[in-house]
Amino acid sequence: MFHTLRSRSAGLAAGAAASAVLVGGSLLGATSVQADSQNHPHKPYGVVKAGTLNERQYPSTDSSVVGQLHRHDKVGIKCKVRAQLIHGDPIWYHLRHKEAWVSGKYVHVHGYVKWCKDVDRHHHPLTNSRKARMAKG
């Protein structure tokens, strides 16, 4: 048993030393990695193409504006739906970190965006709830 503990301790010490070397070696590049992650959210994400883009409570221009994005803003995307047609584009994106929607017409997407029906079948805001029925007009 003592031999097993000593072997494990030696292994842990070697792992800690290797981690310290890796951390120490990566500290030089940490600022560029941190800056890059701030400028590019995890995929999928979108870059705003319009001067100003309204964030809506639901995927419709009849829905309340809950915020705004500006040209070149980067925003994480949770999923997409087909909804109100905006200048020939029916796609709306549900934002990842905010309960809001933006028209796909004004967003350049990076990465694959799943359909909302495939992301959260039971707790999605576009279920047949009272709020969703009222938003349909």
XYZ file of C-alpha atoms in Angstrom:
137
model
C 0.000 0.000 0.000
C 2.854 2.399 0.863
C 4.410 1.681 -2.523
C 1.093 2.510 -4.269
C 0.734 5.812 -2.397
C 4.340 6.742 -3.127
C 3.813 5.925 -6.838
C 0.636 7.997 -6.951
C 2.350 10.889 -5.163
C 5.244 10.763 -7.613
C 2.798 10.692 -10.514
C 0.877 13.650 -9.125
C 4.086 15.600 -8.580
C 5.203 14.902 -12.151
C 1.794 15.950 -13.445
C 1.911 19.148 -11.406
C 5.390 19.938 -12.726
C 4.247 19.326 -16.303
C 1.208 21.534 -15.723
C 3.415 24.288 -14.330
C 5.615 24.096 -17.422
C 2.575 24.199 -19.697
C 1.030 27.096 -17.799
C 4.331 28.939 -17.692
C 4.880 28.375 -21.383
C 1.408 29.545 -22.285
C 1.518 32.718 -20.225
C 3.330 34.524 -23.016
C 0.426 33.927 -25.391
C -2.371 34.325 -22.831
C -3.173 37.921 -23.667
C -3.650 37.205 -27.363
C -5.830 34.165 -26.582
C -7.909 36.157 -24.093
C -8.298 39.037 -26.537
C -9.290 36.624 -29.303
C -11.956 34.946 -27.130
C -13.420 38.352 -26.274
C -13.543 39.354 -29.947
C -14.933 36.028 -31.166
C -17.580 34.304 -29.025
C -17.784 30.524 -29.194
C -19.325 29.303 -32.425
C -21.888 29.695 -33.618
C -21.805 33.452 -33.481
C -22.877 36.279 -35.724
C -21.413 39.600 -36.810
C -23.898 42.438 -37.289
C -24.019 43.749 -40.891
C -26.507 46.590 -40.310
C -25.706 49.996 -38.815
C -28.078 49.282 -35.916
C -29.958 46.023 -35.360
C -32.911 45.730 -32.986
C -33.006 42.796 -30.590
C -36.620 41.645 -30.278
C -38.546 39.748 -27.614
C -39.864 37.370 -30.308
C -38.864 36.786 -33.965
C -41.114 39.475 -35.420
C -40.927 43.216 -36.059
C -44.282 43.441 -34.225
C -42.488 42.261 -31.073
C -40.994 44.614 -28.472
C -37.440 45.900 -28.917
C -35.378 44.703 -25.935
C -31.975 46.013 -27.017
C -29.807 47.012 -29.943
C -26.640 45.815 -31.613
C -24.357 47.849 -33.859
C -22.324 47.196 -37.004
C -19.483 44.687 -36.411
C -20.826 43.641 -32.965
C -20.260 39.926 -32.351
C -23.014 37.969 -30.637
C -23.405 34.316 -29.627
C -26.262 32.453 -31.314
C -28.231 29.686 -29.601
C -30.476 28.560 -32.462
C -32.585 29.657 -35.437
C -36.220 29.588 -36.590
C -38.175 30.450 -39.717
C -40.465 33.352 -38.910
C -41.348 36.763 -40.340
C -39.812 37.403 -43.746
C -37.386 40.366 -43.656
C -36.378 41.526 -47.158
C -36.556 37.959 -48.455
C -34.902 36.292 -45.441
C -37.148 34.225 -43.101
C -34.402 33.260 -40.606
C -34.280 34.705 -37.086
C -31.569 33.913 -34.540
C -32.134 33.390 -30.819
C -29.239 34.949 -28.935
C -27.247 32.733 -26.612
C -26.790 34.999 -23.587
C -29.980 37.048 -23.749
C -33.659 36.276 -24.302
C -33.746 38.139 -27.604
C -34.038 37.533 -31.337
C -32.431 39.195 -34.368
C -33.267 38.949 -38.049
C -30.890 36.784 -40.054
C -30.952 39.352 -42.846
C -28.551 41.567 -40.908
C -26.222 38.968 -39.341
C -23.258 37.159 -40.924
C -23.044 33.784 -39.160
C -19.854 31.889 -38.292
C -20.361 28.201 -37.506
C -23.343 25.876 -37.777
C -26.585 27.062 -36.141
C -29.071 24.376 -35.073
C -32.814 24.771 -35.487
C -34.446 25.771 -32.193
C -36.745 22.735 -32.309
C -33.614 20.578 -32.025
C -32.034 22.553 -29.168
C -34.659 22.742 -26.433
C -37.906 21.008 -27.262
C -39.703 21.532 -23.945
C -38.594 24.904 -22.602
C -38.308 27.050 -25.687
C -40.008 30.488 -25.690
C -41.812 29.682 -28.946
C -43.994 26.985 -27.437
C -47.760 27.345 -27.489
C -47.657 29.610 -24.434
C -49.969 32.582 -23.875
C -47.082 34.977 -24.577
C -46.233 33.215 -27.838
C -49.884 33.293 -28.993
C -50.108 37.017 -28.166
C -46.896 37.731 -30.092
C -48.355 36.176 -33.237
C -50.814 39.067 -33.483
